[in-house]
Amino acid sequence: MSAPLDLNFVTSASTLSGLPETDAEVAIVGRSNVGKSSLLNALGRRRKVAHVSKTPGRTQLLNCYSAGGGATVVDCPGYGYAAVSKATRAGWQPMIEGYLRDREPLTMVMTLVDGEIGPTKLDVAMLSWLRQEALPHTVVATKHDKVKASARERRKRDLAAACQLVRSDVVWVSAVTGVGIDRLRDLTRLWLGLPA
Ligand code: GDP
């Protein structure tokens, strides 16, 4: 059992300069509905860690949480949200990319992929961009409980392959059953330089 992360909302920002100084930071990216808020809440074991990121107006901002010990976690806007106009979308993609590229204390980009449906075109595009920029990233597959036990081995292999990875590179989690949450908490502490 790994203790929950002590995540506390600090601020929302639309630019890099609006974010607080930090020693180490993990960013979380993924398309809307991938299970980002549920995962943040599971990592923190608080029902409401991520409610701010669902607040209207904040869905398009970088939502910053303190993780204690001078470390932070940043929840990036979900990409590919259908209800948002193309113009708005075109505006925030550069915002996310600029943040990821220029944020010096960033030690890991947690890239969420829906385990039930596998990587979308946008997920694949994000992964290839992260590779191109040589940014450290880890694929986290969500909704493990939604994949039938009999299909899991094959799905794990296929999802990894679609991300150009091997099975052991992908961290599978479920915010519902708690599968993988301890491991991801441990990894996050490691990425943030926090004691185990
Ligand atoms: P976000 O838009 O990425 O923040 O996604 P949410 O956390 O709001 O989740 C989107 C939907 O997927 C909601 O209906 C959640 O209840 C559901 N969901 C999220 N994580 C899980 C999971 O691990 N298992 C299952 N079964 N459903 C999940």
PDB file of C-alpha atoms and ligand atoms in Angstrom:
ATOM      1  CA  MET A   1       0.000   0.000   0.000  1.00  0.00           C
ATOM      2  CA  SER A   2       1.366   3.356  -1.065  1.00  0.00           C
ATOM      3  CA  ALA A   3       0.103   6.436   0.764  1.00  0.00           C
ATOM      4  CA  PRO A   4      -2.064   8.831  -1.273  1.00  0.00           C
ATOM      5  CA  LEU A   5      -0.313  11.843  -2.745  1.00  0.00           C
ATOM      6  CA  ASP A   6      -1.036  15.014  -0.806  1.00  0.00           C
ATOM      7  CA  LEU A   7      -2.428  17.018  -3.703  1.00  0.00           C
ATOM      8  CA  ASN A   8      -3.747  20.517  -3.061  1.00  0.00           C
ATOM      9  CA  PHE A   9      -4.984  22.900  -5.710  1.00  0.00           C
ATOM     10  CA  VAL A  10      -2.715  25.938  -6.078  1.00  0.00           C
ATOM     11  CA  THR A  11      -3.708  27.871  -9.190  1.00  0.00           C
ATOM     12  CA  SER A  12      -4.889  27.781 -12.782  1.00  0.00           C
ATOM     13  CA  ALA A  13      -2.773  29.409 -15.462  1.00  0.00           C
ATOM     14  CA  SER A  14      -3.036  30.079 -19.164  1.00  0.00           C
ATOM     15  CA  THR A  15       0.673  30.587 -19.662  1.00  0.00           C
ATOM     16  CA  LEU A  16       3.914  29.197 -18.350  1.00  0.00           C
ATOM     17  CA  SER A  17       4.650  32.449 -16.527  1.00  0.00           C
ATOM     18  CA  GLY A  18       1.427  32.059 -14.524  1.00  0.00           C
ATOM     19  CA  LEU A  19       2.671  28.877 -12.875  1.00  0.00           C
ATOM     20  CA  PRO A  20       4.430  28.883  -9.492  1.00  0.00           C
ATOM     21  CA  GLU A  21       8.098  28.075  -9.034  1.00  0.00           C
ATOM     22  CA  THR A  22       8.657  24.413  -8.324  1.00  0.00           C
ATOM     23  CA  ASP A  23      11.496  21.927  -7.830  1.00  0.00           C
ATOM     24  CA  ALA A  24       9.953  19.092  -9.819  1.00  0.00           C
ATOM     25  CA  GLU A  25       6.765  18.698 -11.800  1.00  0.00           C
ATOM     26  CA  VAL A  26       4.740  15.941 -13.406  1.00  0.00           C
ATOM     27  CA  ALA A  27       2.262  16.905 -16.140  1.00  0.00           C
ATOM     28  CA  ILE A  28      -0.837  14.864 -16.943  1.00  0.00           C
ATOM     29  CA  VAL A  29      -2.173  14.950 -20.502  1.00  0.00           C
ATOM     30  CA  GLY A  30      -4.898  13.075 -22.341  1.00  0.00           C
ATOM     31  CA  ARG A  31      -8.016  13.567 -24.391  1.00  0.00           C
ATOM     32  CA  SER A  32     -11.262  14.582 -22.678  1.00  0.00           C
ATOM     33  CA  ASN A  33     -13.073  11.699 -21.024  1.00  0.00           C
ATOM     34  CA  VAL A  34      -9.957   9.524 -20.801  1.00  0.00           C
ATOM     35  CA  GLY A  35     -10.379   9.447 -17.010  1.00  0.00           C
ATOM     36  CA  LYS A  36      -7.918  12.190 -16.024  1.00  0.00           C
ATOM     37  CA  SER A  37      -9.960  13.686 -13.180  1.00  0.00           C
ATOM     38  CA  SER A  38     -10.828  10.259 -11.809  1.00  0.00           C
ATOM     39  CA  LEU A  39      -7.155   9.298 -11.849  1.00  0.00           C
ATOM     40  CA  LEU A  40      -6.040  12.503 -10.110  1.00  0.00           C
ATOM     41  CA  ASN A  41      -8.609  11.868  -7.416  1.00  0.00           C
ATOM     42  CA  ALA A  42      -7.464   8.245  -7.050  1.00  0.00           C
ATOM     43  CA  LEU A  43      -3.804   9.255  -6.775  1.00  0.00           C
ATOM     44  CA  GLY A  44      -4.754  11.704  -4.057  1.00  0.00           C
ATOM     45  CA  ARG A  45      -7.503   9.507  -2.606  1.00  0.00           C
ATOM     46  CA  ARG A  46      -9.683  12.520  -2.269  1.00  0.00           C
ATOM     47  CA  ARG A  47     -12.974  12.743  -3.944  1.00  0.00           C
ATOM     48  CA  LYS A  48     -12.487  16.348  -4.879  1.00  0.00           C
ATOM     49  CA  VAL A  49      -8.853  16.870  -5.815  1.00  0.00           C
ATOM     50  CA  ALA A  50      -9.749  17.392  -9.443  1.00  0.00           C
ATOM     51  CA  HIS A  51     -13.119  19.099  -9.187  1.00  0.00           C
ATOM     52  CA  VAL A  52     -11.472  22.401 -10.044  1.00  0.00           C
ATOM     53  CA  SER A  53     -10.345  21.092 -13.391  1.00  0.00           C
ATOM     54  CA  LYS A  54     -13.993  20.501 -14.266  1.00  0.00           C
ATOM     55  CA  THR A  55     -15.032  24.020 -13.296  1.00  0.00           C
ATOM     56  CA  PRO A  56     -16.226  25.895 -16.388  1.00  0.00           C
ATOM     57  CA  GLY A  57     -13.458  28.183 -17.573  1.00  0.00           C
ATOM     58  CA  ARG A  58     -10.782  26.042 -16.020  1.00  0.00           C
ATOM     59  CA  THR A  59     -11.129  23.168 -18.440  1.00  0.00           C
ATOM     60  CA  GLN A  60      -8.861  25.058 -20.819  1.00  0.00           C
ATOM     61  CA  LEU A  61      -6.213  26.034 -18.283  1.00  0.00           C
ATOM     62  CA  LEU A  62      -3.195  24.406 -16.720  1.00  0.00           C
ATOM     63  CA  ASN A  63      -4.435  23.386 -13.262  1.00  0.00           C
ATOM     64  CA  CYS A  64      -1.597  23.210 -10.783  1.00  0.00           C
ATOM     65  CA  TYR A  65      -1.569  21.100  -7.596  1.00  0.00           C
ATOM     66  CA  SER A  66       1.068  21.108  -4.879  1.00  0.00           C
ATOM     67  CA  ALA A  67       2.308  17.613  -4.023  1.00  0.00           C
ATOM     68  CA  GLY A  68       4.286  18.750  -0.966  1.00  0.00           C
ATOM     69  CA  GLY A  69       8.086  18.843  -0.714  1.00  0.00           C
ATOM     70  CA  GLY A  70       8.291  21.654  -3.291  1.00  0.00           C
ATOM     71  CA  ALA A  71       6.843  19.447  -6.017  1.00  0.00           C
ATOM     72  CA  THR A  72       3.818  20.015  -8.246  1.00  0.00           C
ATOM     73  CA  VAL A  73       1.448  18.126 -10.533  1.00  0.00           C
ATOM     74  CA  VAL A  74      -0.114  19.941 -13.482  1.00  0.00           C
ATOM     75  CA  ASP A  75      -3.366  18.790 -15.033  1.00  0.00           C
ATOM     76  CA  CYS A  76      -3.350  19.912 -18.675  1.00  0.00           C
ATOM     77  CA  PRO A  77      -6.556  20.651 -20.616  1.00  0.00           C
ATOM     78  CA  GLY A  78      -8.096  17.557 -22.201  1.00  0.00           C
ATOM     79  CA  TYR A  79      -7.508  17.649 -25.922  1.00  0.00           C
ATOM     80  CA  GLY A  80     -10.055  16.886 -28.624  1.00  0.00           C
ATOM     81  CA  TYR A  81     -13.057  18.108 -26.698  1.00  0.00           C
ATOM     82  CA  ALA A  82     -15.835  18.070 -29.278  1.00  0.00           C
ATOM     83  CA  ALA A  83     -17.918  20.871 -27.774  1.00  0.00           C
ATOM     84  CA  VAL A  84     -15.095  23.376 -28.161  1.00  0.00           C
ATOM     85  CA  SER A  85     -14.707  25.329 -31.379  1.00  0.00           C
ATOM     86  CA  LYS A  86     -11.828  24.642 -33.724  1.00  0.00           C
ATOM     87  CA  ALA A  87     -10.433  28.091 -33.079  1.00  0.00           C
ATOM     88  CA  THR A  88     -10.293  27.518 -29.324  1.00  0.00           C
ATOM     89  CA  ARG A  89      -8.722  24.122 -29.839  1.00  0.00           C
ATOM     90  CA  ALA A  90      -6.128  25.594 -32.161  1.00  0.00           C
ATOM     91  CA  GLY A  91      -5.339  28.093 -29.424  1.00  0.00           C
ATOM     92  CA  TRP A  92      -4.716  25.700 -26.602  1.00  0.00           C
ATOM     93  CA  GLN A  93      -2.716  23.033 -28.398  1.00  0.00           C
ATOM     94  CA  PRO A  94       0.210  25.472 -28.742  1.00  0.00           C
ATOM     95  CA  MET A  95      -0.378  26.442 -25.099  1.00  0.00           C
ATOM     96  CA  ILE A  96       0.022  22.841 -23.912  1.00  0.00           C
ATOM     97  CA  GLU A  97       2.954  22.244 -26.227  1.00  0.00           C
ATOM     98  CA  GLY A  98       4.672  25.457 -25.184  1.00  0.00           C
ATOM     99  CA  TYR A  99       4.236  24.553 -21.526  1.00  0.00           C
ATOM    100  CA  LEU A 100       5.565  21.011 -21.990  1.00  0.00           C
ATOM    101  CA  ARG A 101       8.513  22.124 -24.093  1.00  0.00           C
ATOM    102  CA  ASP A 102       9.639  25.047 -21.947  1.00  0.00           C
ATOM    103  CA  ARG A 103       8.843  24.028 -18.381  1.00  0.00           C
ATOM    104  CA  GLU A 104      12.261  23.339 -16.919  1.00  0.00           C
ATOM    105  CA  PRO A 105      11.321  21.445 -13.723  1.00  0.00           C
ATOM    106  CA  LEU A 106       9.159  19.011 -15.720  1.00  0.00           C
ATOM    107  CA  THR A 107      10.405  15.482 -15.018  1.00  0.00           C
ATOM    108  CA  MET A 108       7.615  13.395 -16.539  1.00  0.00           C
ATOM    109  CA  VAL A 109       4.607  13.708 -18.828  1.00  0.00           C
ATOM    110  CA  MET A 110       1.980  11.178 -17.833  1.00  0.00           C
ATOM    111  CA  THR A 111       0.185  10.450 -21.099  1.00  0.00           C
ATOM    112  CA  LEU A 112      -3.234   8.936 -20.508  1.00  0.00           C
ATOM    113  CA  VAL A 113      -4.731   6.529 -23.033  1.00  0.00           C
ATOM    114  CA  ASP A 114      -8.201   5.004 -22.676  1.00  0.00           C
ATOM    115  CA  GLY A 115      -7.603   1.311 -21.975  1.00  0.00           C
ATOM    116  CA  GLU A 116     -11.061   0.404 -23.160  1.00  0.00           C
ATOM    117  CA  ILE A 117     -10.679   1.877 -26.644  1.00  0.00           C
ATOM    118  CA  GLY A 118      -6.909   2.174 -27.093  1.00  0.00           C
ATOM    119  CA  PRO A 119      -4.996   5.187 -28.408  1.00  0.00           C
ATOM    120  CA  THR A 120      -6.862   7.610 -30.675  1.00  0.00           C
ATOM    121  CA  LYS A 121      -5.197   9.461 -33.550  1.00  0.00           C
ATOM    122  CA  LEU A 122      -4.715  12.434 -31.239  1.00  0.00           C
ATOM    123  CA  ASP A 123      -3.023  10.236 -28.626  1.00  0.00           C
ATOM    124  CA  VAL A 124      -0.678   8.828 -31.239  1.00  0.00           C
ATOM    125  CA  ALA A 125       0.061  12.356 -32.488  1.00  0.00           C
ATOM    126  CA  MET A 126       0.797  13.501 -28.925  1.00  0.00           C
ATOM    127  CA  LEU A 127       3.152  10.560 -28.357  1.00  0.00           C
ATOM    128  CA  SER A 128       5.044  11.167 -31.550  1.00  0.00           C
ATOM    129  CA  TRP A 129       5.371  14.860 -30.659  1.00  0.00           C
ATOM    130  CA  LEU A 130       6.695  13.953 -27.176  1.00  0.00           C
ATOM    131  CA  ARG A 131       9.260  11.658 -28.809  1.00  0.00           C
ATOM    132  CA  GLN A 132      10.235  14.284 -31.328  1.00  0.00           C
ATOM    133  CA  GLU A 133      10.800  16.787 -28.506  1.00  0.00           C
ATOM    134  CA  ALA A 134      12.649  14.127 -26.481  1.00  0.00           C
ATOM    135  CA  LEU A 135      10.394  14.803 -23.486  1.00  0.00           C
ATOM    136  CA  PRO A 136      10.266  12.103 -20.803  1.00  0.00           C
ATOM    137  CA  HIS A 137       6.842  10.468 -20.886  1.00  0.00           C
ATOM    138  CA  THR A 138       5.018   7.419 -19.584  1.00  0.00           C
ATOM    139  CA  VAL A 139       1.854   5.957 -21.055  1.00  0.00           C
ATOM    140  CA  VAL A 140      -0.853   5.262 -18.475  1.00  0.00           C
ATOM    141  CA  ALA A 141      -3.767   3.153 -19.725  1.00  0.00           C
ATOM    142  CA  THR A 142      -6.995   3.952 -17.847  1.00  0.00           C
ATOM    143  CA  LYS A 143     -10.212   1.981 -17.149  1.00  0.00           C
ATOM    144  CA  HIS A 144      -8.499  -1.402 -16.695  1.00  0.00           C
ATOM    145  CA  ASP A 145     -11.763  -2.710 -15.186  1.00  0.00           C
ATOM    146  CA  LYS A 146     -13.599  -2.076 -18.449  1.00  0.00           C
ATOM    147  CA  VAL A 147     -11.516  -4.620 -20.342  1.00  0.00           C
ATOM    148  CA  LYS A 148     -12.809  -8.175 -19.905  1.00  0.00           C
ATOM    149  CA  ALA A 149     -10.360 -10.404 -18.057  1.00  0.00           C
ATOM    150  CA  SER A 150     -10.269 -12.808 -21.009  1.00  0.00           C
ATOM    151  CA  ALA A 151      -9.262  -9.991 -23.396  1.00  0.00           C
ATOM    152  CA  ARG A 152      -6.706  -8.302 -21.145  1.00  0.00           C
ATOM    153  CA  GLU A 153      -3.479  -9.957 -22.242  1.00  0.00           C
ATOM    154  CA  ARG A 154      -4.196  -9.313 -25.873  1.00  0.00           C
ATOM    155  CA  ARG A 155      -5.380  -5.744 -25.193  1.00  0.00           C
ATOM    156  CA  LYS A 156      -2.257  -4.956 -23.196  1.00  0.00           C
ATOM    157  CA  ARG A 157      -0.070  -6.146 -26.038  1.00  0.00           C
ATOM    158  CA  ASP A 158      -2.107  -4.368 -28.714  1.00  0.00           C
ATOM    159  CA  LEU A 159      -2.357  -1.059 -26.849  1.00  0.00           C
ATOM    160  CA  ALA A 160       1.403  -1.019 -26.224  1.00  0.00           C
ATOM    161  CA  ALA A 161       2.108  -1.860 -29.874  1.00  0.00           C
ATOM    162  CA  ALA A 162      -0.228   0.919 -31.065  1.00  0.00           C
ATOM    163  CA  CYS A 163       1.837   3.299 -28.903  1.00  0.00           C
ATOM    164  CA  GLN A 164       5.072   1.824 -30.304  1.00  0.00           C
ATOM    165  CA  LEU A 165       5.938   0.421 -26.896  1.00  0.00           C
ATOM    166  CA  VAL A 166       6.287  -2.954 -25.234  1.00  0.00           C
ATOM    167  CA  ARG A 167       3.747  -4.171 -22.716  1.00  0.00           C
ATOM    168  CA  SER A 168       5.878  -3.498 -19.649  1.00  0.00           C
ATOM    169  CA  ASP A 169       6.274   0.183 -20.638  1.00  0.00           C
ATOM    170  CA  VAL A 170       2.584   0.868 -20.058  1.00  0.00           C
ATOM    171  CA  VAL A 171       1.132   1.384 -16.575  1.00  0.00           C
ATOM    172  CA  TRP A 172      -2.446   0.066 -16.415  1.00  0.00           C
ATOM    173  CA  VAL A 173      -4.784   1.622 -13.861  1.00  0.00           C
ATOM    174  CA  SER A 174      -8.392   1.655 -12.770  1.00  0.00           C
ATOM    175  CA  ALA A 175      -9.839   4.481 -10.720  1.00  0.00           C
ATOM    176  CA  VAL A 176     -12.758   2.153  -9.926  1.00  0.00           C
ATOM    177  CA  THR A 177     -10.993  -0.994  -8.662  1.00  0.00           C
ATOM    178  CA  GLY A 178      -7.713   0.686  -7.681  1.00  0.00           C
ATOM    179  CA  VAL A 179      -5.612  -1.552  -9.931  1.00  0.00           C
ATOM    180  CA  GLY A 180      -2.209   0.054 -10.576  1.00  0.00           C
ATOM    181  CA  ILE A 181      -2.853   3.086  -8.361  1.00  0.00           C
ATOM    182  CA  ASP A 182      -0.239   2.155  -5.719  1.00  0.00           C
ATOM    183  CA  ARG A 183       2.368   1.630  -8.395  1.00  0.00           C
ATOM    184  CA  LEU A 184       1.545   4.918 -10.099  1.00  0.00           C
ATOM    185  CA  ARG A 185       1.718   6.751  -6.753  1.00  0.00           C
ATOM    186  CA  ASP A 186       5.194   5.260  -6.192  1.00  0.00           C
ATOM    187  CA  LEU A 187       6.307   6.200  -9.690  1.00  0.00           C
ATOM    188  CA  THR A 188       4.953   9.727  -9.290  1.00  0.00           C
ATOM    189  CA  ARG A 189       6.888  10.165  -6.028  1.00  0.00           C
ATOM    190  CA  LEU A 190       9.997   8.953  -7.812  1.00  0.00           C
ATOM    191  CA  TRP A 191       9.471  11.388 -10.713  1.00  0.00           C
ATOM    192  CA  LEU A 192       8.898  14.221  -8.216  1.00  0.00           C
ATOM    193  CA  GLY A 193      11.889  13.339  -6.060  1.00  0.00           C
ATOM    194  CA  LEU A 194       9.638  12.771  -3.041  1.00  0.00           C
ATOM    195  CA  PRO A 195      10.422  10.155  -0.377  1.00  0.00           C
ATOM    196  CA  ALA A 196       8.744   6.767  -0.914  1.00  0.00           C
TER     197      ALA A 196
HETATM  198  P1  GDP B   1     -11.665  13.351 -17.840  1.00  0.00           P
HETATM  199  O1  GDP B   1     -12.566  14.068 -18.785  1.00  0.00           O
HETATM  200  O2  GDP B   1     -10.440  12.830 -18.548  1.00  0.00           O
HETATM  201  O3  GDP B   1     -11.325  14.119 -16.602  1.00  0.00           O
HETATM  202  O4  GDP B   1     -12.431  12.009 -17.407  1.00  0.00           O
HETATM  203  P2  GDP B   1     -13.276  11.636 -16.096  1.00  0.00           P
HETATM  204  O5  GDP B   1     -12.381  11.314 -14.959  1.00  0.00           O
HETATM  205  O6  GDP B   1     -14.321  12.654 -15.879  1.00  0.00           O
HETATM  206  O7  GDP B   1     -13.913  10.254 -16.588  1.00  0.00           O
HETATM  207  C1  GDP B   1     -14.690  10.163 -17.778  1.00  0.00           C
HETATM  208  C2  GDP B   1     -15.691   9.031 -17.609  1.00  0.00           C
HETATM  209  O8  GDP B   1     -15.026   7.788 -17.475  1.00  0.00           O
HETATM  210  C3  GDP B   1     -16.554   9.178 -16.352  1.00  0.00           C
HETATM  211  O9  GDP B   1     -17.838   8.703 -16.648  1.00  0.00           O
HETATM  212  C4  GDP B   1     -15.844   8.284 -15.340  1.00  0.00           C
HETATM  213  O10 GDP B   1     -16.723   7.796 -14.351  1.00  0.00           O
HETATM  214  C5  GDP B   1     -15.336   7.178 -16.223  1.00  0.00           C
HETATM  215  N1  GDP B   1     -14.094   6.573 -15.677  1.00  0.00           N
HETATM  216  C6  GDP B   1     -12.956   7.198 -15.350  1.00  0.00           C
HETATM  217  N2  GDP B   1     -12.037   6.331 -14.894  1.00  0.00           N
HETATM  218  C7  GDP B   1     -12.633   5.105 -14.901  1.00  0.00           C
HETATM  219  C8  GDP B   1     -12.195   3.785 -14.545  1.00  0.00           C
HETATM  220  O11 GDP B   1     -11.069   3.536 -14.112  1.00  0.00           O
HETATM  221  N3  GDP B   1     -13.110   2.766 -14.716  1.00  0.00           N
HETATM  222  C9  GDP B   1     -14.363   3.001 -15.202  1.00  0.00           C
HETATM  223  N4  GDP B   1     -15.161   1.935 -15.331  1.00  0.00           N
HETATM  224  N5  GDP B   1     -14.789   4.217 -15.543  1.00  0.00           N
HETATM  225  C10 GDP B   1     -13.938   5.269 -15.411  1.00  0.00           C
END
